[in-house]
PDB file of C-alpha atoms in Angstrom:
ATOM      1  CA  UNK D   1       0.000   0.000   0.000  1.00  0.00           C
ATOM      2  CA  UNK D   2       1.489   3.291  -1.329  1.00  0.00           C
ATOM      3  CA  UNK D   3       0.791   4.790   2.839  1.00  0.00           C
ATOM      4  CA  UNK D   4       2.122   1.475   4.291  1.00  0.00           C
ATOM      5  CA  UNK D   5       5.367   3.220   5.708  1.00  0.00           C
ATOM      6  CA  UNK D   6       8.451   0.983   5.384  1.00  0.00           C
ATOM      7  CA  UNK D   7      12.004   1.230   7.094  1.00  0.00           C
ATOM      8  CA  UNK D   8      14.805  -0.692   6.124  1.00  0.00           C
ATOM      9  CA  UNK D   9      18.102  -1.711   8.427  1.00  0.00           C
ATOM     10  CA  UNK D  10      21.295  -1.320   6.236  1.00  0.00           C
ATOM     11  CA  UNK D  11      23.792  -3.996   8.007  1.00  0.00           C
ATOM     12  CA  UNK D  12      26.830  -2.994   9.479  1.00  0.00           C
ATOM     13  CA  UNK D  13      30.146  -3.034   7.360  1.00  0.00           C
ATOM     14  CA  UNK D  14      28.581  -1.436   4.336  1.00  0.00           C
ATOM     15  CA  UNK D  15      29.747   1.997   5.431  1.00  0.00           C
ATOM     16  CA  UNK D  16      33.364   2.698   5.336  1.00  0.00           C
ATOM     17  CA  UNK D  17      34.997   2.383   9.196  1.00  0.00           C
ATOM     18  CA  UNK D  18      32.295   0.009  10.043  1.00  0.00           C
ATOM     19  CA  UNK D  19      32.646  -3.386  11.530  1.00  0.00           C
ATOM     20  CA  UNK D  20      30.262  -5.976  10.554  1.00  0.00           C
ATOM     21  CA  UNK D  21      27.927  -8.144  13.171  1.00  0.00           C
ATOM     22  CA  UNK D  22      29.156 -11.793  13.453  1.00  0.00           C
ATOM     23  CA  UNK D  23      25.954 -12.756  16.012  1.00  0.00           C
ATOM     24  CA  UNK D  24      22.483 -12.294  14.688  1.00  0.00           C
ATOM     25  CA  UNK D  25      22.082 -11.609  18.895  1.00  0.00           C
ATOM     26  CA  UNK D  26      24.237  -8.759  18.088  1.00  0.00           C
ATOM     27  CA  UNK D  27      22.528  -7.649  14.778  1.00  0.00           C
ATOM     28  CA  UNK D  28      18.804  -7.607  16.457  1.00  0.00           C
ATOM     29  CA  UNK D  29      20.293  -5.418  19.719  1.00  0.00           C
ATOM     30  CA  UNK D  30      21.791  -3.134  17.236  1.00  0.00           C
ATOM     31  CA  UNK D  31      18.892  -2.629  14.992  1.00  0.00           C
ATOM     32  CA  UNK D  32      16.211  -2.694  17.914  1.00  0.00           C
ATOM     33  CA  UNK D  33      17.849   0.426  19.231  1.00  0.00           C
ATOM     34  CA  UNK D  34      18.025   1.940  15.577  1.00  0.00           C
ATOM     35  CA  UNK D  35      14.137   1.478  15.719  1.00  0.00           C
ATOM     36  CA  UNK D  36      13.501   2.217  18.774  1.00  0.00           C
ATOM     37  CA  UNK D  37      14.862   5.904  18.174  1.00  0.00           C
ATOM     38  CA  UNK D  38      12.187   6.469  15.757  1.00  0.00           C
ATOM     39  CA  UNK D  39       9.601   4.931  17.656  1.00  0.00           C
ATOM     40  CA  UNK D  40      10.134   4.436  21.394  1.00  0.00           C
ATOM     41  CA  UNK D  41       6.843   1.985  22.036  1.00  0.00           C
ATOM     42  CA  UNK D  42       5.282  -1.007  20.212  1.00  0.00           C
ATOM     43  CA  UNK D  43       3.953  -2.757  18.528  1.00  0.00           C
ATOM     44  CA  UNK D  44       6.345  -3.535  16.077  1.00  0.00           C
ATOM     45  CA  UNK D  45       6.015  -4.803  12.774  1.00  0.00           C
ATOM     46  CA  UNK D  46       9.032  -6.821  11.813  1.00  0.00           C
ATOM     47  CA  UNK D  47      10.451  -8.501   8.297  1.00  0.00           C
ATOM     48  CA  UNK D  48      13.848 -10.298   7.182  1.00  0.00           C
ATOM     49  CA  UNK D  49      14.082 -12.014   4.396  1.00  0.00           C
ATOM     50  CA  UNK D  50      16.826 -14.693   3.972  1.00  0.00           C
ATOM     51  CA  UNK D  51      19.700 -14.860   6.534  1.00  0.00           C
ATOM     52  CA  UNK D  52      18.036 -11.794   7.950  1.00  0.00           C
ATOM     53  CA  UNK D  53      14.701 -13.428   8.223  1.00  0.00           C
ATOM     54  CA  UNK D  54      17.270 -14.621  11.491  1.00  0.00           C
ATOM     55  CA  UNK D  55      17.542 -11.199  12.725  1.00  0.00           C
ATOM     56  CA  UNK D  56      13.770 -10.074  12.533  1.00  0.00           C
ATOM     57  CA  UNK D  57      13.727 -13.467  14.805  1.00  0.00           C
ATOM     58  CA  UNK D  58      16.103 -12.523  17.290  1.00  0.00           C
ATOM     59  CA  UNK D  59      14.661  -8.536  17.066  1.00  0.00           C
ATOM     60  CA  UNK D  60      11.677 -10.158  18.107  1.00  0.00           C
ATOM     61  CA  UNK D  61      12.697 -11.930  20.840  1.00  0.00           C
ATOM     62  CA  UNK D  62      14.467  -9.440  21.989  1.00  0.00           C
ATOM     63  CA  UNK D  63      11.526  -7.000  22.081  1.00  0.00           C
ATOM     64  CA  UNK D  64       8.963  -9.214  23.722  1.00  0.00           C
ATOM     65  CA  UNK D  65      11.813  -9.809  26.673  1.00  0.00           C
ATOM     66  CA  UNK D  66      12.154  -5.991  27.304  1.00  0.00           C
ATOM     67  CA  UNK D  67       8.447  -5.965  27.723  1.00  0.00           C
ATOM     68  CA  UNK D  68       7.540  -5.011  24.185  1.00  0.00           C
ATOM     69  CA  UNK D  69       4.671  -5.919  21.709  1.00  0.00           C
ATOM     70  CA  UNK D  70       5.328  -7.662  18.571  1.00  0.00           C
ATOM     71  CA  UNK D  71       2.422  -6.928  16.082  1.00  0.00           C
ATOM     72  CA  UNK D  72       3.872  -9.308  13.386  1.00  0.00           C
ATOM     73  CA  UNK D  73       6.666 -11.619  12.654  1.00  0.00           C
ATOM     74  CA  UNK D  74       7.259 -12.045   8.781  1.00  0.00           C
ATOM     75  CA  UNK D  75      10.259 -14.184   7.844  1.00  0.00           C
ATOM     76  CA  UNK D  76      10.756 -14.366   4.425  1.00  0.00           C
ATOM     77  CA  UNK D  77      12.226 -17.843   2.840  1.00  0.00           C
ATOM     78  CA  UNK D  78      14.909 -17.966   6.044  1.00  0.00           C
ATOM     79  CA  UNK D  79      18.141 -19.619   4.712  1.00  0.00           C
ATOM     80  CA  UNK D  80      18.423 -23.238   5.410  1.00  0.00           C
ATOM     81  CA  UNK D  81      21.903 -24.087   4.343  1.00  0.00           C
ATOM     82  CA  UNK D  82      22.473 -27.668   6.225  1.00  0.00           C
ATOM     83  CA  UNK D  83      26.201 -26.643   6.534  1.00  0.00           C
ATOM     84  CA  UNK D  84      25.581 -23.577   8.259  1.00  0.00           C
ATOM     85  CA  UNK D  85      22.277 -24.056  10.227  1.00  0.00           C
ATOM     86  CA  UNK D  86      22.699 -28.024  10.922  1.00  0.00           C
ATOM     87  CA  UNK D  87      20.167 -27.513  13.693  1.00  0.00           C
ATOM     88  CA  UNK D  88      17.384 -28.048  11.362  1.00  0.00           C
ATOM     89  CA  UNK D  89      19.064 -31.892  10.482  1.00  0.00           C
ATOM     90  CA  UNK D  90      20.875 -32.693  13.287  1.00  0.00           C
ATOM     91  CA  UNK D  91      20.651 -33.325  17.042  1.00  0.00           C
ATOM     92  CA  UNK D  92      23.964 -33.245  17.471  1.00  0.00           C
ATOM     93  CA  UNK D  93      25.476 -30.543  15.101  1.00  0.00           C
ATOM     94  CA  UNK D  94      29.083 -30.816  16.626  1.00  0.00           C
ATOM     95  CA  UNK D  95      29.747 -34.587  16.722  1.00  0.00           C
ATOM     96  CA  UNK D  96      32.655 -35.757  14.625  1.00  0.00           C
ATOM     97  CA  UNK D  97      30.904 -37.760  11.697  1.00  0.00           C
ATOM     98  CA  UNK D  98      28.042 -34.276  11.074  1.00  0.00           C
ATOM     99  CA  UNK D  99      31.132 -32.307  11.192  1.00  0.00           C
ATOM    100  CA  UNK D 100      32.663 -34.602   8.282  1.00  0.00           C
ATOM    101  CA  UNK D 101      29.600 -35.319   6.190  1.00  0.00           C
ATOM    102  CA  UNK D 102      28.898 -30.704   6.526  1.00  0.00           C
ATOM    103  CA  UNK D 103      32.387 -30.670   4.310  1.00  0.00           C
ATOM    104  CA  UNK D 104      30.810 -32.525   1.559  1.00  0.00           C
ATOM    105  CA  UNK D 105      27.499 -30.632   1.934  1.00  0.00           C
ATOM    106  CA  UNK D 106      29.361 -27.685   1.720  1.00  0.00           C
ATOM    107  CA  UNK D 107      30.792 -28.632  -1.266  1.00  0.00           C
ATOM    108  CA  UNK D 108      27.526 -29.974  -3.017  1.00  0.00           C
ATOM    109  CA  UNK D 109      26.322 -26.511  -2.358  1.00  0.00           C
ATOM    110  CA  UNK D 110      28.771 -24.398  -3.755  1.00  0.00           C
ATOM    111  CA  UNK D 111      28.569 -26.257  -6.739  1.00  0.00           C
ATOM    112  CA  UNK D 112      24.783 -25.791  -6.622  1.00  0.00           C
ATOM    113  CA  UNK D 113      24.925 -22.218  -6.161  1.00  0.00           C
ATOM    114  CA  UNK D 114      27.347 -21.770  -8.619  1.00  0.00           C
ATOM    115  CA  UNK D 115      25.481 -23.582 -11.278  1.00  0.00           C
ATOM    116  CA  UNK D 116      22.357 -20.929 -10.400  1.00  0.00           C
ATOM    117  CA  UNK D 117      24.266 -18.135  -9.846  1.00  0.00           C
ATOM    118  CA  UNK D 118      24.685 -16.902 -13.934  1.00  0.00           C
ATOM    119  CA  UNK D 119      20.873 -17.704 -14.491  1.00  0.00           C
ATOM    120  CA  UNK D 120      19.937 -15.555 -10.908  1.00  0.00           C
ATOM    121  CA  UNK D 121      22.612 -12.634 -12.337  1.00  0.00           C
ATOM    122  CA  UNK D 122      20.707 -11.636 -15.682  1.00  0.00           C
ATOM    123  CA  UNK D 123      17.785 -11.826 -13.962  1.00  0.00           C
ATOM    124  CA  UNK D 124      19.068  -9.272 -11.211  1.00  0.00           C
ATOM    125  CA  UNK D 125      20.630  -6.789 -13.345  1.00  0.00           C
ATOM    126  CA  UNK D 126      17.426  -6.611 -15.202  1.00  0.00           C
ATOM    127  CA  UNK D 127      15.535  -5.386 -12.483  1.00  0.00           C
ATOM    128  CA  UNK D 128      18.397  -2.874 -11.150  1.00  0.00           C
ATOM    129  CA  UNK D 129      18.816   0.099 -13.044  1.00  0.00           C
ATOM    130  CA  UNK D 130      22.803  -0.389 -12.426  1.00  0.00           C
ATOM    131  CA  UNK D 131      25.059  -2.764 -11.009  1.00  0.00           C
ATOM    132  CA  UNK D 132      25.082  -2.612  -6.728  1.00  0.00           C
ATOM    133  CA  UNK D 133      28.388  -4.483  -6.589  1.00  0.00           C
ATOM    134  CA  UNK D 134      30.870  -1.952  -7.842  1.00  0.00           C
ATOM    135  CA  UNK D 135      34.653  -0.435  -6.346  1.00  0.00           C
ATOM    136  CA  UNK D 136      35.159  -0.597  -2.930  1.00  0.00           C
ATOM    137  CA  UNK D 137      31.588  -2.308  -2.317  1.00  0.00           C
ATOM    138  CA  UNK D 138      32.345  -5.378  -2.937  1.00  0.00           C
ATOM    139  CA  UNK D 139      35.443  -6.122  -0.987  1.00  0.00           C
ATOM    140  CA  UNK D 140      32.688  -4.502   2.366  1.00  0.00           C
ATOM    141  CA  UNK D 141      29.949  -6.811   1.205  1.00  0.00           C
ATOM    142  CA  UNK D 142      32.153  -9.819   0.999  1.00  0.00           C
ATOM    143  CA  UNK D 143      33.064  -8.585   4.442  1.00  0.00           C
ATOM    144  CA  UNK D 144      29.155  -8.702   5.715  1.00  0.00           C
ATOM    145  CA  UNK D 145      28.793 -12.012   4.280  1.00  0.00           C
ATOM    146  CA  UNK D 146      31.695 -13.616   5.871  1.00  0.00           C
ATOM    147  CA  UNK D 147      30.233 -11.885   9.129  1.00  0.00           C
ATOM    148  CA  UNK D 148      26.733 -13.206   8.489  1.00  0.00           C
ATOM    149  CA  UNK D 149      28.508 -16.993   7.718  1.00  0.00           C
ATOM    150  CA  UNK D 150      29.960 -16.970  11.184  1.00  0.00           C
ATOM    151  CA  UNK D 151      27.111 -16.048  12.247  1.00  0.00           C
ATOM    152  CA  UNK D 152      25.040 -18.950  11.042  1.00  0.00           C
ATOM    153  CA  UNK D 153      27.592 -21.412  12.289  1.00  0.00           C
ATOM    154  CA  UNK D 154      27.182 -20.195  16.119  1.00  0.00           C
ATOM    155  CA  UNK D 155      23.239 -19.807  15.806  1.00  0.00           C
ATOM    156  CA  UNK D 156      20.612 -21.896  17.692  1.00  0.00           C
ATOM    157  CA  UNK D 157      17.185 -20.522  17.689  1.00  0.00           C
ATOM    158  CA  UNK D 158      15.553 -20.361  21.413  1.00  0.00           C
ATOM    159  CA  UNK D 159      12.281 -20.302  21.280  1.00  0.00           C
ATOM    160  CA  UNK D 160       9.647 -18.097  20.547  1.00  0.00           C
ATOM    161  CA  UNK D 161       6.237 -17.763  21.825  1.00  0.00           C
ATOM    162  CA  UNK D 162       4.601 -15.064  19.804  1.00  0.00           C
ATOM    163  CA  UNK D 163       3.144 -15.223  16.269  1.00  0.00           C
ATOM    164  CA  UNK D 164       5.119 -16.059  13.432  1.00  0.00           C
ATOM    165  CA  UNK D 165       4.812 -16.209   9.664  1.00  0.00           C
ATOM    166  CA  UNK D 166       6.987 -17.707   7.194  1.00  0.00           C
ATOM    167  CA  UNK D 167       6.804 -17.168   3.363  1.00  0.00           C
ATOM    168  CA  UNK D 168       8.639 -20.018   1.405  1.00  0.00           C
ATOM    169  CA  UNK D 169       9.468 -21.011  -1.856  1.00  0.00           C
ATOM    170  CA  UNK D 170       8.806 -24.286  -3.169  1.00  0.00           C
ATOM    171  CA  UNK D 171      12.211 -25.721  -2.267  1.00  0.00           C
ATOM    172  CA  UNK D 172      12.109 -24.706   1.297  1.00  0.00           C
ATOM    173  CA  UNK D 173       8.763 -24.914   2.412  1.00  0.00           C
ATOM    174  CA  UNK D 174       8.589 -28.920   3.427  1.00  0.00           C
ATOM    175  CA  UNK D 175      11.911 -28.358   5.195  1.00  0.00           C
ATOM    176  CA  UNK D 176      10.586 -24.633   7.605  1.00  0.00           C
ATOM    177  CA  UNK D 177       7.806 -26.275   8.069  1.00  0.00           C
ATOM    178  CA  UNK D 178       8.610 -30.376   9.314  1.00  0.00           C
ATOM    179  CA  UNK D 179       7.538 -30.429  12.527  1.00  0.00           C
ATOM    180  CA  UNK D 180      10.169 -32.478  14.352  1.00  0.00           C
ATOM    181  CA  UNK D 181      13.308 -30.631  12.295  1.00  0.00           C
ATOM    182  CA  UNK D 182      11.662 -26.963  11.205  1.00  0.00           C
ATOM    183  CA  UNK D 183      10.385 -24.026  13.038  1.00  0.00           C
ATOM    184  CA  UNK D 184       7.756 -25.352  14.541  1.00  0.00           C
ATOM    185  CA  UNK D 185       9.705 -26.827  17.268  1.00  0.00           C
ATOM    186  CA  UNK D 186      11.167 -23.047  18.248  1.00  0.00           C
ATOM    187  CA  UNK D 187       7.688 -21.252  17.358  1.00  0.00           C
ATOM    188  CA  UNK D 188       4.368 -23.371  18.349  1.00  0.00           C
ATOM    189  CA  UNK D 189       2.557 -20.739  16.961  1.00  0.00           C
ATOM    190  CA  UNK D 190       4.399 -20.381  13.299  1.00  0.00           C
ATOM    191  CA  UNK D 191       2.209 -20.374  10.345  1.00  0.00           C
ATOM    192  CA  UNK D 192       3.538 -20.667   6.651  1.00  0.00           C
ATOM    193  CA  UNK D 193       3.073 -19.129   3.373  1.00  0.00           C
ATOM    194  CA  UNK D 194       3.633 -21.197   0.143  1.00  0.00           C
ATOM    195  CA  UNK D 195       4.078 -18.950  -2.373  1.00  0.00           C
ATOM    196  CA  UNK D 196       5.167 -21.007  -4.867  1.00  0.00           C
ATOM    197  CA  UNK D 197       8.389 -19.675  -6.607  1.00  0.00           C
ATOM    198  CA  UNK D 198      12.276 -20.395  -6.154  1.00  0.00           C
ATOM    199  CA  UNK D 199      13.979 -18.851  -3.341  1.00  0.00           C
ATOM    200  CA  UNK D 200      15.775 -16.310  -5.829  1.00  0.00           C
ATOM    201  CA  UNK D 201      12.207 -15.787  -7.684  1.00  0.00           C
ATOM    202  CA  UNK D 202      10.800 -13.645  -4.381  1.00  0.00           C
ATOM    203  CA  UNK D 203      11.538 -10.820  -4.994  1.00  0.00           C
ATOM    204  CA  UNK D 204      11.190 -10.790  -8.852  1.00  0.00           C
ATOM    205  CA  UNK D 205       8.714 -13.233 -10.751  1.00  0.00           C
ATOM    206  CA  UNK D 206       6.649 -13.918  -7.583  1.00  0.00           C
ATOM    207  CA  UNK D 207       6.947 -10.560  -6.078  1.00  0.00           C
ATOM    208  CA  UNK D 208       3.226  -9.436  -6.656  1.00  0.00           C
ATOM    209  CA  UNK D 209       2.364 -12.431  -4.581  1.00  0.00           C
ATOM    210  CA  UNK D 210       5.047 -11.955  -1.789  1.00  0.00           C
ATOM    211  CA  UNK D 211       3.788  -7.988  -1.684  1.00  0.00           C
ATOM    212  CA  UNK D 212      -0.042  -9.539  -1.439  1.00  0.00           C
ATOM    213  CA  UNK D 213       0.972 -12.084   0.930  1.00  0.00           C
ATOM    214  CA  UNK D 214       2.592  -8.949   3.182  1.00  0.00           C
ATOM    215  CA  UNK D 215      -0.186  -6.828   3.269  1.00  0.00           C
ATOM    216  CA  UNK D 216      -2.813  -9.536   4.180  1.00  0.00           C
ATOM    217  CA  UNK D 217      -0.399 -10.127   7.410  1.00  0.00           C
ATOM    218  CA  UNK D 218      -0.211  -6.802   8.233  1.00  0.00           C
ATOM    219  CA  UNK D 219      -3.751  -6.433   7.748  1.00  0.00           C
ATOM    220  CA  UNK D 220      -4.566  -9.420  10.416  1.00  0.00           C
ATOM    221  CA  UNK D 221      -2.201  -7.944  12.671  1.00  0.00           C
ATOM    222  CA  UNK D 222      -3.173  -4.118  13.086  1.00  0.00           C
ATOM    223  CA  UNK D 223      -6.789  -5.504  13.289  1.00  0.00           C
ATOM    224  CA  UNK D 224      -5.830  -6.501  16.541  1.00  0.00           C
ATOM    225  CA  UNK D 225      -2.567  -4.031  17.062  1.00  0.00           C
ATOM    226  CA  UNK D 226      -2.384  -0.290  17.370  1.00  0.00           C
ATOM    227  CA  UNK D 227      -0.819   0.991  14.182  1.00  0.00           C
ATOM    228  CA  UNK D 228       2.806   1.305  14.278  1.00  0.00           C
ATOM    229  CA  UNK D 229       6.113   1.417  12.363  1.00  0.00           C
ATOM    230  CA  UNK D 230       6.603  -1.505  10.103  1.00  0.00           C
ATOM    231  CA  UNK D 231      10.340  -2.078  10.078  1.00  0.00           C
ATOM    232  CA  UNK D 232      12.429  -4.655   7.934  1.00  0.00           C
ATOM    233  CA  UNK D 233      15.457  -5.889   8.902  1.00  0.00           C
ATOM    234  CA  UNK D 234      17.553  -7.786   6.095  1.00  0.00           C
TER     235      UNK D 234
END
């Protein structure tokens, strides 16, 4: 909706002299008290797509344990690399033989996302007027994403016992959702979104149905919320 306001959180290390976040515990303390300076009081409205669907979590959490109301939780496709989140696959993530089969799933998937990754760039710089990854950006976003990989190694999800809502692509949705490996054993209350596109399709071929999918959360939620800033981490 063209009066829906929305804020987006710019992660740390993008900005020259910055350091970036290698905790998403870290990231959501950080960005809570970015939001919190433009609005003080709840309810909040929070979104993170991807690895920062993680973030929104923890924000969240975060929010609800300083005493705050959380008038919707939207993660959007949250990664589920088994490498780097093996708490969705394993019980215990640390043992010697996991630790020796995640080097041959980390393999398998940089060969999958390398096979992807020309179709994904045409697609991407068609929908950007110019090129984001350019001079000195790169060698800071390559520093954000090693940050954000260290950060997904040391993550466990505690739970969470507010409302949730998780959008997911085809590929991802029978994983987020299994109920003895997936978020429904950290958020009793999650509900999930199929709808129906490739993880890298979100935000392009299936964005008119993410967008719709958005706005009839938000709708639920300030039907039973006072209206309030919708923030977005990613």
């Amino acid at each position: 909706n063209p009066e829906q306001p929305l804020y987006g959180i710019q992660a740390r290390g993008l900005e020259e002299g910055e350091t970036p976040h290698r905790r998403f515990e870290t990231m959501a303390a950080d960005y809570v008290a970015q939001i919190r300076r433009v609005q003080p009081e709840g309810p909040y409205f929070l979104a993170g797509t991807c690895v920062g669907a993680y973030t929104a979590y923890e924000m969240a959490r975060h929010l609800r344990a300083t005493g705050q109301e959380v008038g919707a939780l939207i993660m959007i496709d949250p990664d589920y690399n088994p490498n780097a989140a093996p708490w969705l696959y394993w019980s215990n993530p640390d043992a010697f033989p996991v630790r020796v089969w995640r080097v041959f799933v980390r393999l398998f998937w940089i060969v999958r996302k390398e096979l992807r990754r020309e179709r994904q760039k045409v697609k991407r710089l068609r929908a950007r007027s110019q090129p984001f990854e350019t001079g000195r950006n790169i060698q800071r976003q390559s520093a954000v994403r090693a940050g954000l990989r260290d950060a997904l190694r040391a993550y466990r999800p505690q739970p969470y016992d507010g409302r949730l809502t998780i959008i997911c692509s085809v590929e991802r949705i029978a994983t987020l959702s299994n109920a003895e490996r997936g978020w429904p054993k950290f958020a009793p209350q999650a509900e999930f979104i199929d709808i129906g596109a490739e993880h890298h399709d979100a935000f392009y071929d299936a964005l008119s149905r993410l967008g719709t999918a958005v706005s009839e959360i938000l709708d639920r939620a300030q039907a039973v919320a006072a209206p309030g800033i919708k923030s977005a981490a990613e």
